[in-house]
mmCIF file of C-alpha atoms in Angstrom:
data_model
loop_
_atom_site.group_PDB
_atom_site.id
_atom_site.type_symbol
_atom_site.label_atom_id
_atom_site.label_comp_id
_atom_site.label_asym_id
_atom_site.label_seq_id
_atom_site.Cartn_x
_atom_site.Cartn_y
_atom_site.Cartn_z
ATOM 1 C CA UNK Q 1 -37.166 -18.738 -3.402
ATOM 2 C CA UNK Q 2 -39.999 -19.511 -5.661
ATOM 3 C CA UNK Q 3 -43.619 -17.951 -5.785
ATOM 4 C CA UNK Q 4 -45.667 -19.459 -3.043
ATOM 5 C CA UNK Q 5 -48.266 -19.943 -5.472
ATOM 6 C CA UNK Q 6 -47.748 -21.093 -9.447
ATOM 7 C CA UNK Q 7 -47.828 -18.379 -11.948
ATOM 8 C CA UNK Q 8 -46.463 -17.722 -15.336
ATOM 9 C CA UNK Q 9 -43.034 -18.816 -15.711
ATOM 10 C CA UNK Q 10 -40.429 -16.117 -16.312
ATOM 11 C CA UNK Q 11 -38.050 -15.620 -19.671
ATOM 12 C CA UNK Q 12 -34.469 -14.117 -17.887
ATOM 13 C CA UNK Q 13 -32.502 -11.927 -19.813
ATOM 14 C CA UNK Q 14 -28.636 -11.564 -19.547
ATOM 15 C CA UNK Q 15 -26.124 -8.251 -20.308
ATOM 16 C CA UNK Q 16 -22.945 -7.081 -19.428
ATOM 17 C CA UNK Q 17 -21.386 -3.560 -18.901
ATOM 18 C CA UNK Q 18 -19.181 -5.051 -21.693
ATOM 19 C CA UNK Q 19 -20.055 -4.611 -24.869
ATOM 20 C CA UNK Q 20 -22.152 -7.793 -24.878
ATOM 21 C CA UNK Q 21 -25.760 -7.460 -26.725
ATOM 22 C CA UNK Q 22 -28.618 -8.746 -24.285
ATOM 23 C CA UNK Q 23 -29.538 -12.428 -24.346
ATOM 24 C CA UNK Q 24 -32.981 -14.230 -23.705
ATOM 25 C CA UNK Q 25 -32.505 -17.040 -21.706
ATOM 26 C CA UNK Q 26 -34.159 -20.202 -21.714
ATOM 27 C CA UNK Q 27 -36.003 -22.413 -20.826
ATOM 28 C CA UNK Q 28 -38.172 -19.986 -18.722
ATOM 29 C CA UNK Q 29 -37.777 -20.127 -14.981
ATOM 30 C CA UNK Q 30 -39.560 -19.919 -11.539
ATOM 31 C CA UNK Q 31 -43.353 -20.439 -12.790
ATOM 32 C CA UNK Q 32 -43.678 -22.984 -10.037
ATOM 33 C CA UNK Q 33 -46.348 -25.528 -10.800
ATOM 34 C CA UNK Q 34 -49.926 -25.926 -10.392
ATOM 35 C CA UNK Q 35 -52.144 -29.449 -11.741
ATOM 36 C CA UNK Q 36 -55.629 -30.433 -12.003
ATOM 37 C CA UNK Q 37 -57.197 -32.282 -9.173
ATOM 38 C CA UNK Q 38 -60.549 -32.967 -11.924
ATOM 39 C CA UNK Q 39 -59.945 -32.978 -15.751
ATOM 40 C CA UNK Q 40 -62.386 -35.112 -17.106
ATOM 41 C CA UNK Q 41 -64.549 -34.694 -20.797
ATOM 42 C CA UNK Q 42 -67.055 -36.157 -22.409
ATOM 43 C CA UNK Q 43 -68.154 -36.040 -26.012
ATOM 44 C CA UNK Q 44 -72.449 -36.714 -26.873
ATOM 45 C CA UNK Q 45 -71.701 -38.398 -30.575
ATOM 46 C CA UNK Q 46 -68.789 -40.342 -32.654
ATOM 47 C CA UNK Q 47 -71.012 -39.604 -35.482
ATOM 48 C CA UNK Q 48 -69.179 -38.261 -38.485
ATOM 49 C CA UNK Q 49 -70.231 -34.529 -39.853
ATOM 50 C CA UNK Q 50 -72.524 -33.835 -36.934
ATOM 51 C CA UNK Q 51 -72.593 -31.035 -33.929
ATOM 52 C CA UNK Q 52 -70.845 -32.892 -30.928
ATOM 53 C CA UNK Q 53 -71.054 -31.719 -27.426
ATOM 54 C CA UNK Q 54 -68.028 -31.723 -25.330
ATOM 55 C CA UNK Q 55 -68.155 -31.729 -21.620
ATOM 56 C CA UNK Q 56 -65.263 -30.573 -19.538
ATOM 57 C CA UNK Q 57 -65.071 -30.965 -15.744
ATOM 58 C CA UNK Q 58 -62.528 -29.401 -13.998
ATOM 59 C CA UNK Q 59 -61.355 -28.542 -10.852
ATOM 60 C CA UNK Q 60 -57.767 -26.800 -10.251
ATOM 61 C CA UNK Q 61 -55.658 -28.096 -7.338
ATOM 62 C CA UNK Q 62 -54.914 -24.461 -6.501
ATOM 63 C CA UNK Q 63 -57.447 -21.706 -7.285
ATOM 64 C CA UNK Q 64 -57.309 -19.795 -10.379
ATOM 65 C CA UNK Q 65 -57.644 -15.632 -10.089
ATOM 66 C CA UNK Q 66 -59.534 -13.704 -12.670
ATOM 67 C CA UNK Q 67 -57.441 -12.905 -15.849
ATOM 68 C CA UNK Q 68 -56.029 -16.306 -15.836
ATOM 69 C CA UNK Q 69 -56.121 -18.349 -19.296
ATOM 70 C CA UNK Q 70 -56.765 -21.845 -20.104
ATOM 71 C CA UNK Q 71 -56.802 -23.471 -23.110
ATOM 72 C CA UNK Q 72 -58.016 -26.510 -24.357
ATOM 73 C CA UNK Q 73 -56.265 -28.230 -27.173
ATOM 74 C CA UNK Q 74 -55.795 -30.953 -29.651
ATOM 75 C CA UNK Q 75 -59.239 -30.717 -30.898
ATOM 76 C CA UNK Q 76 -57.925 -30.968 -34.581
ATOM 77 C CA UNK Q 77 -60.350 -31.616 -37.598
ATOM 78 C CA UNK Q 78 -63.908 -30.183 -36.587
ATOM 79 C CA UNK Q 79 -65.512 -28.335 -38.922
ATOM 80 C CA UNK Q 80 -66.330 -25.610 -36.704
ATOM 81 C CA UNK Q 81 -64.901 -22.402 -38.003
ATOM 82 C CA UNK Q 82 -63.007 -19.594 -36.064
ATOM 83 C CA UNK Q 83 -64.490 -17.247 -33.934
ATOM 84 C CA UNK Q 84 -64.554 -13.372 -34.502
ATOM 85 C CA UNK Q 85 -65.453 -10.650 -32.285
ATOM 86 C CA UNK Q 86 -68.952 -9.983 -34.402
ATOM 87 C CA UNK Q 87 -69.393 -14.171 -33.879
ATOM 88 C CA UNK Q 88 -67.959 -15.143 -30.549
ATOM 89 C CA UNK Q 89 -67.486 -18.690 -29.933
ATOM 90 C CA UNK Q 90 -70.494 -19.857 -27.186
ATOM 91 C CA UNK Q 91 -70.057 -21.861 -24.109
ATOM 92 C CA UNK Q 92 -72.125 -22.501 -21.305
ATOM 93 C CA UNK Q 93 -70.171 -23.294 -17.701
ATOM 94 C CA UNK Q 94 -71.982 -24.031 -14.444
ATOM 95 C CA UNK Q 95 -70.787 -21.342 -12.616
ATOM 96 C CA UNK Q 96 -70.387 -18.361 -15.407
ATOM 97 C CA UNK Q 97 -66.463 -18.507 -14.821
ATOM 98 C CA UNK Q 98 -65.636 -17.738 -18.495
ATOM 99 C CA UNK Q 99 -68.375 -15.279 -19.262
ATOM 100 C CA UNK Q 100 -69.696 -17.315 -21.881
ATOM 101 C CA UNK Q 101 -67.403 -17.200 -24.627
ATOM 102 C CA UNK Q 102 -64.074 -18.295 -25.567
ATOM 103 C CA UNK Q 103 -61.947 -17.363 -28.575
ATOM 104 C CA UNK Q 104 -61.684 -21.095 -31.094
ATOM 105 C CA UNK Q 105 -59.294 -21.533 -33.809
ATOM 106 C CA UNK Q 106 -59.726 -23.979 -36.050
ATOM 107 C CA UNK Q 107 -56.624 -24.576 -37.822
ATOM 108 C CA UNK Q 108 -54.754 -25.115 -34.424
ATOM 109 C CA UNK Q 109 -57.728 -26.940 -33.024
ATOM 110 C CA UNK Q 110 -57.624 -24.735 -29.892
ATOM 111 C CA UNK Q 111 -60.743 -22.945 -27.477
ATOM 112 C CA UNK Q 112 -59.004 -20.250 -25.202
ATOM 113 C CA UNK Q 113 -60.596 -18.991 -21.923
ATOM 114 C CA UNK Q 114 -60.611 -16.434 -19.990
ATOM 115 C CA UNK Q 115 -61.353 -16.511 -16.342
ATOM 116 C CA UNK Q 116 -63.878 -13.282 -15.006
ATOM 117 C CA UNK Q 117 -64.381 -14.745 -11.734
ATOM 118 C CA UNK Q 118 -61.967 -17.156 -9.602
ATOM 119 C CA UNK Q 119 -61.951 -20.109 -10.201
ATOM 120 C CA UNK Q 120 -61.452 -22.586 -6.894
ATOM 121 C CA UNK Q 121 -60.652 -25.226 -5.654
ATOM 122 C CA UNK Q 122 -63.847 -26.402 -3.773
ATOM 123 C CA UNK Q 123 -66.135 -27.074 -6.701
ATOM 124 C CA UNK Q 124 -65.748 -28.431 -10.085
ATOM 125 C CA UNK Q 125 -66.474 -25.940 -13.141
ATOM 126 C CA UNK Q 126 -68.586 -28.158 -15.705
ATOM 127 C CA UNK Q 127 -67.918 -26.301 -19.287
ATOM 128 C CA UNK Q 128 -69.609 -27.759 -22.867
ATOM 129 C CA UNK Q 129 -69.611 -26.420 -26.195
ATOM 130 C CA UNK Q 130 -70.543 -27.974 -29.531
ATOM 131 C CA UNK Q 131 -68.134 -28.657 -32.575
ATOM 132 C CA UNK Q 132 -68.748 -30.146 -35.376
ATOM 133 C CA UNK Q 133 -67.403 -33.285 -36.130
ATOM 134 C CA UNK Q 134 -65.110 -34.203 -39.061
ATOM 135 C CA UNK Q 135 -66.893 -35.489 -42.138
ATOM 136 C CA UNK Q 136 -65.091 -38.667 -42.710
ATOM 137 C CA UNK Q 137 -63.546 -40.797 -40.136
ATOM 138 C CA UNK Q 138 -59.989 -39.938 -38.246
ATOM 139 C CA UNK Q 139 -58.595 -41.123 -35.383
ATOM 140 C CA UNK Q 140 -59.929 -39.807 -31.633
ATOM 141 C CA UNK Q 141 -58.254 -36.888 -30.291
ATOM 142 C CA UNK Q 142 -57.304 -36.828 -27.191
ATOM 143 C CA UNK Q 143 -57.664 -33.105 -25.785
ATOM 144 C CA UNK Q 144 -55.113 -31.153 -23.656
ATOM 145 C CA UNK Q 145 -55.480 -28.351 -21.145
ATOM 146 C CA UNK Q 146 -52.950 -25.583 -20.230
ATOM 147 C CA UNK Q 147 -53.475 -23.098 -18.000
ATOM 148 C CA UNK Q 148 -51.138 -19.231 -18.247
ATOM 149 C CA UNK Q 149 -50.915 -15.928 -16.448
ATOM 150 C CA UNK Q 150 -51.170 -15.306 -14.016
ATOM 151 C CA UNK Q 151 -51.366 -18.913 -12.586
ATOM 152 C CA UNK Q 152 -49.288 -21.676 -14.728
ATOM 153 C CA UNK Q 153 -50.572 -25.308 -15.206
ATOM 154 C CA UNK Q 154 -48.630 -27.210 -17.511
ATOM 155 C CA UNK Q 155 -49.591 -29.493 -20.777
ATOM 156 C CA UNK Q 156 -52.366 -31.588 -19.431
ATOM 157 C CA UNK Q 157 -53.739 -34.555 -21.744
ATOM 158 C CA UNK Q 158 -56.820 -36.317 -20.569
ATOM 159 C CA UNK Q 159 -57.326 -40.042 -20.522
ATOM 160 C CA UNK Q 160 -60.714 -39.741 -22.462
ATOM 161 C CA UNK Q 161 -61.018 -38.927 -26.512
ATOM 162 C CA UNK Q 162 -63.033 -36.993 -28.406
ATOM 163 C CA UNK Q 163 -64.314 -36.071 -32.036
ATOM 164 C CA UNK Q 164 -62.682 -39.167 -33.546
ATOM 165 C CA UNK Q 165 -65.390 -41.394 -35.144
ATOM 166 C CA UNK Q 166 -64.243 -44.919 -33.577
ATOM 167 C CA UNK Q 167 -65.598 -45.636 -30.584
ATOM 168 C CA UNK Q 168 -63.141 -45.405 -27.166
ATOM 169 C CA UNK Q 169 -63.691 -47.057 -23.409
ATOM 170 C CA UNK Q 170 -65.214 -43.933 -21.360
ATOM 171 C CA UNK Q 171 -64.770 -45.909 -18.507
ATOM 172 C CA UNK Q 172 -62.220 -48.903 -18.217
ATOM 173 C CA UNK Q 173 -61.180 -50.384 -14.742
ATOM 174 C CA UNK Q 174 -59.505 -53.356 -12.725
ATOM 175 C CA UNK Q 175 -59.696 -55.168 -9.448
ATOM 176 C CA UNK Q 176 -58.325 -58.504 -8.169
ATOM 177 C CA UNK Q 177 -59.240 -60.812 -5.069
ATOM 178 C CA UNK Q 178 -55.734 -61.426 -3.864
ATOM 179 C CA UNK Q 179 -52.326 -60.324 -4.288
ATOM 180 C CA UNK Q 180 -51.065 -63.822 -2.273
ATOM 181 C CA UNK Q 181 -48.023 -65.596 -4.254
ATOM 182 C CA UNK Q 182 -49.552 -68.670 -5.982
ATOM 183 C CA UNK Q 183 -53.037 -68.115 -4.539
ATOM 184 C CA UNK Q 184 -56.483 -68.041 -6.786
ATOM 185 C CA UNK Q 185 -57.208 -64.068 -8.227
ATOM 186 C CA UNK Q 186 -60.523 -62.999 -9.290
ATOM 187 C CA UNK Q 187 -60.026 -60.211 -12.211
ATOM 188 C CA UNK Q 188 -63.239 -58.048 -12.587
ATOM 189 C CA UNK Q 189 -63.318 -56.028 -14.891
ATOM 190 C CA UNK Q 190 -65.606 -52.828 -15.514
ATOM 191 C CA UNK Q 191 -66.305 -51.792 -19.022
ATOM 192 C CA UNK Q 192 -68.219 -48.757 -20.713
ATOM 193 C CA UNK Q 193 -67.792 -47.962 -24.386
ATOM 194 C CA UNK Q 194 -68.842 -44.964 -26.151
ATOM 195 C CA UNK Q 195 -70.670 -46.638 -28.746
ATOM 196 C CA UNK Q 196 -73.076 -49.343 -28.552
ATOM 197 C CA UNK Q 197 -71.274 -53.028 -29.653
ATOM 198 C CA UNK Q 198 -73.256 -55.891 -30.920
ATOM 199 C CA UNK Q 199 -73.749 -58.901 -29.738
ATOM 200 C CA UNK Q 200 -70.981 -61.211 -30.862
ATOM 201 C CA UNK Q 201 -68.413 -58.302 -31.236
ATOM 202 C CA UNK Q 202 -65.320 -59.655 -29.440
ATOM 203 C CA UNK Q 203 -63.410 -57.530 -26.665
ATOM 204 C CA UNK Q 204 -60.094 -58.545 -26.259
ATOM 205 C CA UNK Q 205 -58.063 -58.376 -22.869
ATOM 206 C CA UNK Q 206 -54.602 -58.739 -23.065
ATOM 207 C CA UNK Q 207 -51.249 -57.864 -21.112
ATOM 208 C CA UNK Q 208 -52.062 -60.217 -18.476
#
């Protein structure tokens, strides 16, 4: 029977009274599974070489005890060096469930944190922290989330980019009048873009 509540999956190991060397076996095994019932980020600025504020929101569908890690990836290319102990990498959170600080590494493009106080299910943490963005242009990066020990929540990737200087939709929706066979439909669609476009810029819908 599995853990009534997700936690780290487990790596078995295999031996024999036989002279048979112990084996790790994987993939690793009764984690169970926990998601996100809010993952949502927002960046301040698409402009290149400059400190960008990123905006997490999150809320876990099943609370998160102290000790637990998550850790925000894909955040490739900033300029923002690694953290040390003497320079610890500063965040601000709404409800001081990380302490403050989280441990960044720039080559992998990664912001680990640690949870000092539970983290539930009833209200939304809001977490931001500035990087610097990439001096010339690259594509947007779409960050992940992944959440370990105790509690396990898999390889997360938000809808909404980041650090990239093109612009992206932060908001991009769809409703219709009528699903009738052969009948009239009204499409409406709602549009927000991260960056201002001028007039006679074309948007292009298409798939329809």
């Amino acid at each position: 029977i599995n853990p009534c509540s997700p936690v780290t999956p487990k790596t078995a190991t295999v031996a024999a009274d036989a002279a048979i060397t112990s084996a790790t076996v994987t993939p690793k095994a009764l984690g169970g599974t926990g998601s996100w019932s809010t993952s949502v980020v927002a960046c301040s600025t698409s402009t290149t070489g400059v400190d960008n504020t990123l905006t997490f929101t999150l809320k876990p569908a099943a609370q998160l005890e102290a000790s637990s890690v998550i850790t925000i990836g894909n955040l490739k290319g900033t300029s923002t060096a690694d953290s040390t102990t003497l320079a610890p990498f500063q965040i601000t959170d709404s409800s001081n469930t990380f302490g403050g600080t989280g441990v960044w590494k720039q080559s992998d493009g990664t912001l680990a944190l640690t949870i000092s106080s539970a983290m539930t299910t009833s209200t939304a943490v809001v977490i931001a922290f500035n990087l610097k963005n990439p001096a010339t242009k690259v594509e947007n990066r779409f960050p992940t989330l992944i959440s370990w020990a105790p509690a396990y929540i898999p390889t997360t990737s938000l809808s909404h980019a980041v650090l990239g200087s093109g612009g992206y939709w932060t908001s991009a929706s769809v409703s219709e009048s009528s699903r009738v066979n052969g009948a009239a439909n009204t499409l409406t669609f709602s549009l927000k873009p991260s960056i201002d476009l001028a007039s006679g810029q074309k948007v292009t819908i298409a798939g329809l």
